[in-house]
Tab-separated table of C-alpha atoms and ligand atoms in Angstrom:
chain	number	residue	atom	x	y	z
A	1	UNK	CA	0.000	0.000	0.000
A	2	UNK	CA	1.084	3.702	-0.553
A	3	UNK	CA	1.824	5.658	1.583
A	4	UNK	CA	-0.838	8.080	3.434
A	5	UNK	CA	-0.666	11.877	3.227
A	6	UNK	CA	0.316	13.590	6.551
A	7	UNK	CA	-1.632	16.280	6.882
A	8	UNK	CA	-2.591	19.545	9.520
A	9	UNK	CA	-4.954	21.915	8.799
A	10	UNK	CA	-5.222	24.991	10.003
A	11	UNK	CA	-8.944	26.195	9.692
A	12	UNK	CA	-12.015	28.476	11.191
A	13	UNK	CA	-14.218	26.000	11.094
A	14	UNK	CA	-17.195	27.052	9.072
A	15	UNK	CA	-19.416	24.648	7.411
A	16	UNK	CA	-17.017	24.011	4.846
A	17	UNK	CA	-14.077	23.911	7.182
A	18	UNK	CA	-16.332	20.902	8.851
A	19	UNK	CA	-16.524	18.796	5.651
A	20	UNK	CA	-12.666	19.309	5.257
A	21	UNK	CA	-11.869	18.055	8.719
A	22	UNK	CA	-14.255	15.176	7.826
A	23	UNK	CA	-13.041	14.296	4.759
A	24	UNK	CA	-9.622	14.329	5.882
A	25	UNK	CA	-10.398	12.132	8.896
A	26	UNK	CA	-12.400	9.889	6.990
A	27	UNK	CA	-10.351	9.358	3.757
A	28	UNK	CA	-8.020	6.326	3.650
A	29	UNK	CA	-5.167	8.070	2.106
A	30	UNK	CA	-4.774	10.534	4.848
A	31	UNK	CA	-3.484	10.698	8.220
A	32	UNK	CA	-4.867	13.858	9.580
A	33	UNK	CA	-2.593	14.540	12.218
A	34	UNK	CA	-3.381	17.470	13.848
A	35	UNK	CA	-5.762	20.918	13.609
A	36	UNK	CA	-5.020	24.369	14.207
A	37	UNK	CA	-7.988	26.808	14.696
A	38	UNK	CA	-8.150	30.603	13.848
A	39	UNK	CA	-10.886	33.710	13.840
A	40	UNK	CA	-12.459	33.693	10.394
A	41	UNK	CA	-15.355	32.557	10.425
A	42	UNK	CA	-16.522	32.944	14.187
A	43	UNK	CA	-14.223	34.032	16.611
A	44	UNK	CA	-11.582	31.676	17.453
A	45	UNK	CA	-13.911	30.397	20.820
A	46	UNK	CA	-16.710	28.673	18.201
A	47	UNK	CA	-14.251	27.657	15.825
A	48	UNK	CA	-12.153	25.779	18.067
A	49	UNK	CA	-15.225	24.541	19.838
A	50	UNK	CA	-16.511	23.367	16.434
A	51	UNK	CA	-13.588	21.619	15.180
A	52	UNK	CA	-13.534	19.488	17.842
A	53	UNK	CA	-17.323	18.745	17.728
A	54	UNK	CA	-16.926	17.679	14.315
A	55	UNK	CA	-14.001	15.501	15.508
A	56	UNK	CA	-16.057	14.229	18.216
A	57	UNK	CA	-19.205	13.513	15.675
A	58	UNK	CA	-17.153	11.395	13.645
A	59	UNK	CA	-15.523	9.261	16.180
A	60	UNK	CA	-12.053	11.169	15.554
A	61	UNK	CA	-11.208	12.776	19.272
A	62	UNK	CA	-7.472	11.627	19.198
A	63	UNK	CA	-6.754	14.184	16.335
A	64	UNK	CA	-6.032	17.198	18.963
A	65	UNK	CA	-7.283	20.708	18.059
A	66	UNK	CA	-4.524	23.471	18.721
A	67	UNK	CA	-6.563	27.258	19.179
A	68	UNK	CA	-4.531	29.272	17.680
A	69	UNK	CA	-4.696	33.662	17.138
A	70	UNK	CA	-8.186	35.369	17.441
A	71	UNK	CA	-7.607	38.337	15.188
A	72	UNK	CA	-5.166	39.563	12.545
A	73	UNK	CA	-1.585	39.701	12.791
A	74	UNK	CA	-1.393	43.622	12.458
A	75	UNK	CA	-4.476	45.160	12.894
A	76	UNK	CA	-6.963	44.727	15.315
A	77	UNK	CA	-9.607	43.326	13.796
A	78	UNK	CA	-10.753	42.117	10.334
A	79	UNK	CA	-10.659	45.179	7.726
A	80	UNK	CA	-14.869	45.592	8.433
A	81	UNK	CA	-17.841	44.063	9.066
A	82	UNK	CA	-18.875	41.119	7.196
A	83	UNK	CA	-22.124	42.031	4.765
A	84	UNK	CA	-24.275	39.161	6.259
A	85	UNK	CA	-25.756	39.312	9.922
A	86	UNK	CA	-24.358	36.230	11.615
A	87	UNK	CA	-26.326	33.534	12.897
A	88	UNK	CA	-28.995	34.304	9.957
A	89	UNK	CA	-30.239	32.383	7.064
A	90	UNK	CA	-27.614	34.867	4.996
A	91	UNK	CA	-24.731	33.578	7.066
A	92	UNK	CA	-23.485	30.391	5.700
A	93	UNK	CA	-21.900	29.053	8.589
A	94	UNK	CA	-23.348	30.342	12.065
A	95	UNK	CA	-21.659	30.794	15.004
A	96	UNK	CA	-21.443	27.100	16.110
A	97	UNK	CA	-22.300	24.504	13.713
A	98	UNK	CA	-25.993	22.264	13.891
A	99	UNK	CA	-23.927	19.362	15.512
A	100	UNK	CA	-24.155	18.286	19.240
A	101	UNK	CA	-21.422	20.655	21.219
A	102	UNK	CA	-18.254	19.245	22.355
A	103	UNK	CA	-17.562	18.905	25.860
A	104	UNK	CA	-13.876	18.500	25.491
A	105	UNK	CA	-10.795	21.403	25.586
A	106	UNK	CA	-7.853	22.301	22.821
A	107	UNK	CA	-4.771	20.668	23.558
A	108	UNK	CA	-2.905	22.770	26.128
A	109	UNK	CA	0.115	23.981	23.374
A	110	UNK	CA	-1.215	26.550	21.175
A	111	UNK	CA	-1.350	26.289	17.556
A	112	UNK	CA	1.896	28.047	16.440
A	113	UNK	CA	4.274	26.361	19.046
A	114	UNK	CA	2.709	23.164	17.712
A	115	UNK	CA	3.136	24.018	14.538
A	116	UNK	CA	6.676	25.015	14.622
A	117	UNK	CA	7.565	21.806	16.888
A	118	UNK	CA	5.999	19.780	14.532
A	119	UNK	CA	7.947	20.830	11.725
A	120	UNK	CA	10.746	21.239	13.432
A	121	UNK	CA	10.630	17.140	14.769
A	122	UNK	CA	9.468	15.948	11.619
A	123	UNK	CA	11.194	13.249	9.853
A	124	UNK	CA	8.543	12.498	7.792
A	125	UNK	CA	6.433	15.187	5.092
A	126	UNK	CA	3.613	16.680	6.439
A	127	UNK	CA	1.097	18.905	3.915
A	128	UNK	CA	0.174	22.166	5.465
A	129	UNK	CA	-3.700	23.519	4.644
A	130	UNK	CA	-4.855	26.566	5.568
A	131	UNK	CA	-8.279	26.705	5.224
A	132	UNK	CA	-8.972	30.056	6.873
A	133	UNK	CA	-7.215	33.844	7.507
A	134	UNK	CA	-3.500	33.188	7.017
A	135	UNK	CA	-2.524	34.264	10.972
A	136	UNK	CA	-1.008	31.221	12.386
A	137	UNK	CA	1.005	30.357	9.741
A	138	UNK	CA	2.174	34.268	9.241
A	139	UNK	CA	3.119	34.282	12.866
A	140	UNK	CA	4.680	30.742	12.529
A	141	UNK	CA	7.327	32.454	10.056
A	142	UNK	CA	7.515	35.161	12.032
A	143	UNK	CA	8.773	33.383	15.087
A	144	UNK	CA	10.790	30.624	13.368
A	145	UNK	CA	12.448	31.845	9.863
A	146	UNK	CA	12.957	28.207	8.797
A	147	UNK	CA	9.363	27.203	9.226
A	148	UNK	CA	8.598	27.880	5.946
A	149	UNK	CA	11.735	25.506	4.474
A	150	UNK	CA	10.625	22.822	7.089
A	151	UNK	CA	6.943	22.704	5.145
A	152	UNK	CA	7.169	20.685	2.212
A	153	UNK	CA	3.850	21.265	0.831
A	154	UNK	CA	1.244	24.361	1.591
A	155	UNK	CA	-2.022	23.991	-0.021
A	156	UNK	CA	-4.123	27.209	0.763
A	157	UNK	CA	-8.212	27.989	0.309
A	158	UNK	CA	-7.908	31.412	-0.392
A	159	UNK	CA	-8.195	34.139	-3.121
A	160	UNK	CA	-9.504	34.861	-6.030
A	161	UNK	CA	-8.691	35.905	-9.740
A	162	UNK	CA	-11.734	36.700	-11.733
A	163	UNK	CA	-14.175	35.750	-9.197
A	164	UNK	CA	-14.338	37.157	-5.243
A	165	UNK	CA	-16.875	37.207	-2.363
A	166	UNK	CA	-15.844	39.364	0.346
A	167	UNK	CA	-15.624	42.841	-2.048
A	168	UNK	CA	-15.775	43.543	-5.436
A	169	UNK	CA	-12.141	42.926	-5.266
A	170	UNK	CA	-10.848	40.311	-2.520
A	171	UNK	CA	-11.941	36.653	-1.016
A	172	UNK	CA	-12.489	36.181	2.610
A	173	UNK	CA	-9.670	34.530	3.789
A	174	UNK	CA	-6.968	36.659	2.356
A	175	UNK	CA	-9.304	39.844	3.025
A	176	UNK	CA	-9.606	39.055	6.522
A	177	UNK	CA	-6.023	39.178	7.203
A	178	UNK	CA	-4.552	40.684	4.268
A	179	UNK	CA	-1.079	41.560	5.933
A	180	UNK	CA	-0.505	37.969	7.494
A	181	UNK	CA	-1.550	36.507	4.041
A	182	UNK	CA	0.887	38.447	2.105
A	183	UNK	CA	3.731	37.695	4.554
A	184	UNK	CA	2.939	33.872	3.503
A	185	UNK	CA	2.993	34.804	-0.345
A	186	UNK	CA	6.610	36.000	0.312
A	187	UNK	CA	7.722	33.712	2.395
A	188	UNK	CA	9.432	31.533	0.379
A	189	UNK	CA	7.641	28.192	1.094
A	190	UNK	CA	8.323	25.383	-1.489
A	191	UNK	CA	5.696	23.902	-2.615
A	192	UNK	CA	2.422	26.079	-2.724
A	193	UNK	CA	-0.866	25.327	-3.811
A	194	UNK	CA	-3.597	28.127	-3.865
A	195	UNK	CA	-7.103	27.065	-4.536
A	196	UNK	CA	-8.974	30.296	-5.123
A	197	UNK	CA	-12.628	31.037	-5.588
A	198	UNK	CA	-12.095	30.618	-9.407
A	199	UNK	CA	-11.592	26.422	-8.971
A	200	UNK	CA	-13.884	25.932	-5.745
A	201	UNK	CA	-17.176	27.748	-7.992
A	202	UNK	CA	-16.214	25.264	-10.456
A	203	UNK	CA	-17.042	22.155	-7.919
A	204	UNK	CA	-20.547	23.275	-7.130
A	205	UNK	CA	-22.507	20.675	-4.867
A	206	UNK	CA	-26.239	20.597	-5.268
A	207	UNK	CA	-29.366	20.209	-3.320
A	208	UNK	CA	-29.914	16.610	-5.481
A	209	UNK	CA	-26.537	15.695	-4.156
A	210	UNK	CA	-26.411	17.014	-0.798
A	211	UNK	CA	-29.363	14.747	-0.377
A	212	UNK	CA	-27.727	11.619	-1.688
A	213	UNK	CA	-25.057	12.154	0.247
A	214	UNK	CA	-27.400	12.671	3.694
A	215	UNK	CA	-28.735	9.268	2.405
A	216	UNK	CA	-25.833	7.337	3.029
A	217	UNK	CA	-26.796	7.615	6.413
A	218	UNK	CA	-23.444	7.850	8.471
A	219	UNK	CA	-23.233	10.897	10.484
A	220	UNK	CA	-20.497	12.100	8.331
A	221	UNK	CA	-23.150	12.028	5.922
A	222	UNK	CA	-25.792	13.544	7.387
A	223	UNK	CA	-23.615	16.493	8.958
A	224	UNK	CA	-22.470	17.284	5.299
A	225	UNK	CA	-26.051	17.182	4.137
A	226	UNK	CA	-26.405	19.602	7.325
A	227	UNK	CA	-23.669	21.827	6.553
A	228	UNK	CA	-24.119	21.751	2.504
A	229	UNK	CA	-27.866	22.641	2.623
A	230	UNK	CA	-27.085	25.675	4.991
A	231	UNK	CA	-24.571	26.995	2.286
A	232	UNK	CA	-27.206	26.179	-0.319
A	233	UNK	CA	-29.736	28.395	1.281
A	234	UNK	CA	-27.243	31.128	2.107
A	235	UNK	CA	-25.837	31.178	-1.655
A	236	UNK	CA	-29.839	31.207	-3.063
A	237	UNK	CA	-30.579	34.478	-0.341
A	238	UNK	CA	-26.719	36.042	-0.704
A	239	UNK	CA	-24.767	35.186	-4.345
A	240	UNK	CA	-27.114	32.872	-6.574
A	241	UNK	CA	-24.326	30.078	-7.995
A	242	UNK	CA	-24.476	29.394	-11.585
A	243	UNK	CA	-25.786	26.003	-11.095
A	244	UNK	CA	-29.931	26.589	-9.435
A	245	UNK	CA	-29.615	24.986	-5.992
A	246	UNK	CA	-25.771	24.417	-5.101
A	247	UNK	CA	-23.325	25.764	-3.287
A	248	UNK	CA	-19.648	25.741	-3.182
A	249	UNK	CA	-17.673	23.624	-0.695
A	250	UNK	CA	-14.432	25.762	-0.929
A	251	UNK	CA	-12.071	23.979	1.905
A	252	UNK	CA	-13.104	20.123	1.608
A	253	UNK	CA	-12.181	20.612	-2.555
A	254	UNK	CA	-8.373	21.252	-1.161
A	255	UNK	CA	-8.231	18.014	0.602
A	256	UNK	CA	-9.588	16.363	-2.639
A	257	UNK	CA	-6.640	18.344	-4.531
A	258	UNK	CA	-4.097	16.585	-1.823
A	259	UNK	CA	-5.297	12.318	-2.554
A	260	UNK	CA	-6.099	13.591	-6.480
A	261	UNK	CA	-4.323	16.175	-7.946
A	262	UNK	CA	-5.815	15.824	-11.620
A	263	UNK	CA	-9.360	16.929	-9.688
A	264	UNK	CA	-8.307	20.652	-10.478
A	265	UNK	CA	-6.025	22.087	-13.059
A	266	UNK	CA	-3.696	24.406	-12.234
A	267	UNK	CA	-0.940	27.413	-13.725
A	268	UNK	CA	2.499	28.482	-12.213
A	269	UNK	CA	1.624	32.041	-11.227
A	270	UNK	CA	3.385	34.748	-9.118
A	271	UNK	CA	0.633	36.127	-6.727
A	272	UNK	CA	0.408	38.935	-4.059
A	273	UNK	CA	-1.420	40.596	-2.028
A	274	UNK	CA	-2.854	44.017	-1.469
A	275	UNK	CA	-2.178	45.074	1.919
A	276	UNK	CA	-3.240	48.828	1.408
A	277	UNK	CA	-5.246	49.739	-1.570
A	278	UNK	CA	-8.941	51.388	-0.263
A	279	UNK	CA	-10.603	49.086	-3.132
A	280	UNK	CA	-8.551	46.437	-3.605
A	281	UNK	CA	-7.820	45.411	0.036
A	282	UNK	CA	-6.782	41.491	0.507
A	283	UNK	CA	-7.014	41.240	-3.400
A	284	UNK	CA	-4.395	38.222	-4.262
A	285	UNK	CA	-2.841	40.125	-7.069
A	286	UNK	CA	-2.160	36.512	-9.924
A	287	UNK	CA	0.247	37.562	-12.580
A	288	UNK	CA	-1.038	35.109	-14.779
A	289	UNK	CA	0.830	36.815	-17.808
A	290	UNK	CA	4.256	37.336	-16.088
A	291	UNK	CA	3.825	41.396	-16.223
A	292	UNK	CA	5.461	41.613	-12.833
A	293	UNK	CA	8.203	39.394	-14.105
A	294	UNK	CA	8.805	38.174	-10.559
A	295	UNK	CA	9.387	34.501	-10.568
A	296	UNK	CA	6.298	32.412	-9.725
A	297	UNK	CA	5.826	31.082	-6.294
A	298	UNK	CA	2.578	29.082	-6.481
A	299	UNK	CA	0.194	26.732	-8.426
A	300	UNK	CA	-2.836	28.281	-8.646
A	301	UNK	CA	-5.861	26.120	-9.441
A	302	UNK	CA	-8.695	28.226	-12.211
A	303	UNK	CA	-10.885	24.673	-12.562
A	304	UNK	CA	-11.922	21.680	-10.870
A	305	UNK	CA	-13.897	18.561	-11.472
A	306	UNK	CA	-16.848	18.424	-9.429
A	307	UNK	CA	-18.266	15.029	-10.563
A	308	UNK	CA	-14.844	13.450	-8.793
A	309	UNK	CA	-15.620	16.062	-6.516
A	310	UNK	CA	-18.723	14.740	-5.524
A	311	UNK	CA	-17.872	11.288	-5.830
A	312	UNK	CA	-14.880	11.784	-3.378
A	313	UNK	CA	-17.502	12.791	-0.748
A	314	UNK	CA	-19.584	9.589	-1.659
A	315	UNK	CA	-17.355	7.257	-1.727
A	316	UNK	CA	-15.460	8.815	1.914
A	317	UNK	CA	-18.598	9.263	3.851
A	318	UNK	CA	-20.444	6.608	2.946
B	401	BDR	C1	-13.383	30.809	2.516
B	401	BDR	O1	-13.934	31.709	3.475
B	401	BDR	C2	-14.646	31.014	4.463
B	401	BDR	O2	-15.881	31.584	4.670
B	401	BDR	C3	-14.744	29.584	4.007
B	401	BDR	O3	-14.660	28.706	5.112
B	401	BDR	C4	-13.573	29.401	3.069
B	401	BDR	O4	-12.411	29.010	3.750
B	401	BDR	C5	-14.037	31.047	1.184
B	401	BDR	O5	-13.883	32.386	0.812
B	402	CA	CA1	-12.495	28.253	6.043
C-alpha cells in the first residue's frame, strides 16, 4: 500500500471547514494529524469549539485541536464588518455549527508552538492547509524563519482571480487578514498550492446531491447534508451560484486536490497581495501573464472537477 498523506490543517471551522476536517479524517489516504484553529469565520472560541465537535461527531477525538490567534496579525480586527448578519439564514456558517457541542478542551500547546515543533521534529512530510485567515502560519514564520523551508507542501483555500466574495475585489480569507496573508505569499515556502474562488465555484454541490449524500446515512453524511444545505440556502438568499440549488464547498475541494491532484487544473503564477489599496484590500494580485516578471511562487488552481468532486464525498462518507 502507498503511503498516506500527513496532513494539519489549520482552519475556522465554518461549514465548509467541517466537511474538510471530515473528509480528511475519513479518507483512507490521509493521516490527519493534527488541527489548528483561527478567527475567520466565528471568533476563534466557536471555531475551536466546532472543530472538535466535528471531531467528536465522527468518532475522531485523538486528532487534537490546537486554538490558535483570534484576530489579525497587524491590525486589530478584520478590515470591516462582514455584509451578512451572523447567525442568519444569509450567514453560511453560524456561530457554532448544527452538531451536538463538544464537551472537550484544545490541547494545552497553542497552535503556532505546535506548529513550529511539529515541523521542526518531523522526519517524515507533512502537507500544510490553511483553510482560513492566514494568521497562524504568518506568525509561525515570524517566530521561526525556517518554518517555511521545514513545510514541504502548503495547499491554501484562499483568493480569487476573476471571481471574489468578500468585495468587489478580494476573497475572505486573504481579506480578513490581508497583511498575514501576504507575509505567507513572500515567504518563500516550497511547494504552494492556492485554490482560489475561481476552482472551488467550479465544484458546485447541489441540493440533489447534498441529499444523496445525507442518504448514506453515516453521520459524516448527514452532517455534510447539514452543513451543505445551509450553504445552499445562504448562496440562493446572498450570491445565486451558476448552477440553481448548489453551493460551493471551498475547503473540503483542497483536501480532494491533496489524494487527487488531476481533480483541479492548475498554472504556475506569481501572486500577491494588497495590503493597502482602499478598493482592492486582501485582493491576491495573480500575474497570470508574467507582467510583474517576478518569478512564480505558487500553483494556482482556475478549474476543478466536481463530478470526482462529488464522488470523493460519496465514496469517503459513505
Ligand atoms: C473561505 O472563506 C470562508 O468563509 C470559508 O470557510 C472558506 O475558507 C471562502 O472564501
Ligand atoms: Ca475556512
Amino acid at each position: 500500500m502507498t503511503e498516506k498523506h500527513r496532513l494539519i490543517i489549520d482552519c475556522d471551522t465554518g461549514t465548509d471547514d467541517a466537511v474538510a476536517i471530515m473528509l480528511a479524517a475519513l479518507h483512507p489516504a490521509i493521516d490527519l494529524i493534527g488541527v489548528t484553529t483561527v478567527f475567520g469565520n466565528a471568533p476563534l472560541t466557536a471555531t475551536t469549539i466546532n472543530s472538535l465537535s466535528v471531531l467528536d461527531l465522527i468518532g475522531r477525538p485523538e486528532i487534537p485541536v490546537h486554538a490558535g490567534i483570534s484576530r489579525p496579525i497587524v491590525r486589530k480586527a478584520m478590515p470591516s464588518e462582514r455584509f451578512f448578519k451572523t447567525d442568519t439564514v444569509a450567514d453560511p456558517h453560524g456561530t457554532y455549527l448544527d452538531i451536538p457541542r463538544t464537551t472537550r478542551q484544545p490541547a494545552s500547546t497553542k497552535a503556532v508552538d505546535y506548529l513550529i515543533e511539529t515541523y521542526r521534529a518531523a522526519t517524515q512530510p507533512i502537507t500544510l492547509m490553511p483553510i482560513g485567515p492566514l494568521t497562524n502560519i504568518a506568525a509561525a514564520v515570524a517566530l521561526e524563519p525556517r518554518f517555511a523551508e521545514w513545510v514541504p507542501k502548503l495547499i491554501i483555500m484562499g483568493g480569487g482571480h476573476e471571481v471574489p466574495n468578500m468585495t468587489a475585489s478580494a476573497e475572505f480569507n486573504i481579506w480578513a487578514d490581508p497583511d498575514g496573508a501576504a507575509s505567507v505569499f513572500e515567504a518563500g515556502f516550497n511547494d504552494v498550492l492556492m485554490v482560489p474562488l475561481d476552482a472551488t465555484h467550479r465544484a458546485l454541490v447541489t441540493d440533489k446531491q447534498c441529499a444523496a449524500i445525507g442518504a448514506l446515512g453515516t453521520p459524516a453524511a448527514k452532517a455534510t447534508e447539514t452543513f451543505v444545505t445551509r450553504r445552499i440556502n445562504s448562496y440562493e438568499a446572498m450570491q445565486k451560484m451558476d448552477i440553481p440549488n448548489s453551493a460551493p464547498v471551498h475547503d473540503a475541494l483542497c483536501v480532494a486536490a491533496l489524494v487527487e491532484p488531476d481533480i483541479i487544473t492548475t498554472k504556475r503564477c506569481h501572486v500577491a497581495v494588497e495590503t493597502s489599496g482602499t478598493l482592492t484590500l486582501g485582493r491576491t494580485v495573480v500575474d497570470t501573464h508574467h507582467r510583474s516578471h517576478q518569478e512564480p511562487n505558487a500553483d494556482v488552481a482556475f478549474d476543478a472537477n466536481a463530478d470526482r468532486f462529488v464522488a470523493m464525498l460519496m465514496e469517503t462518507f459513505g
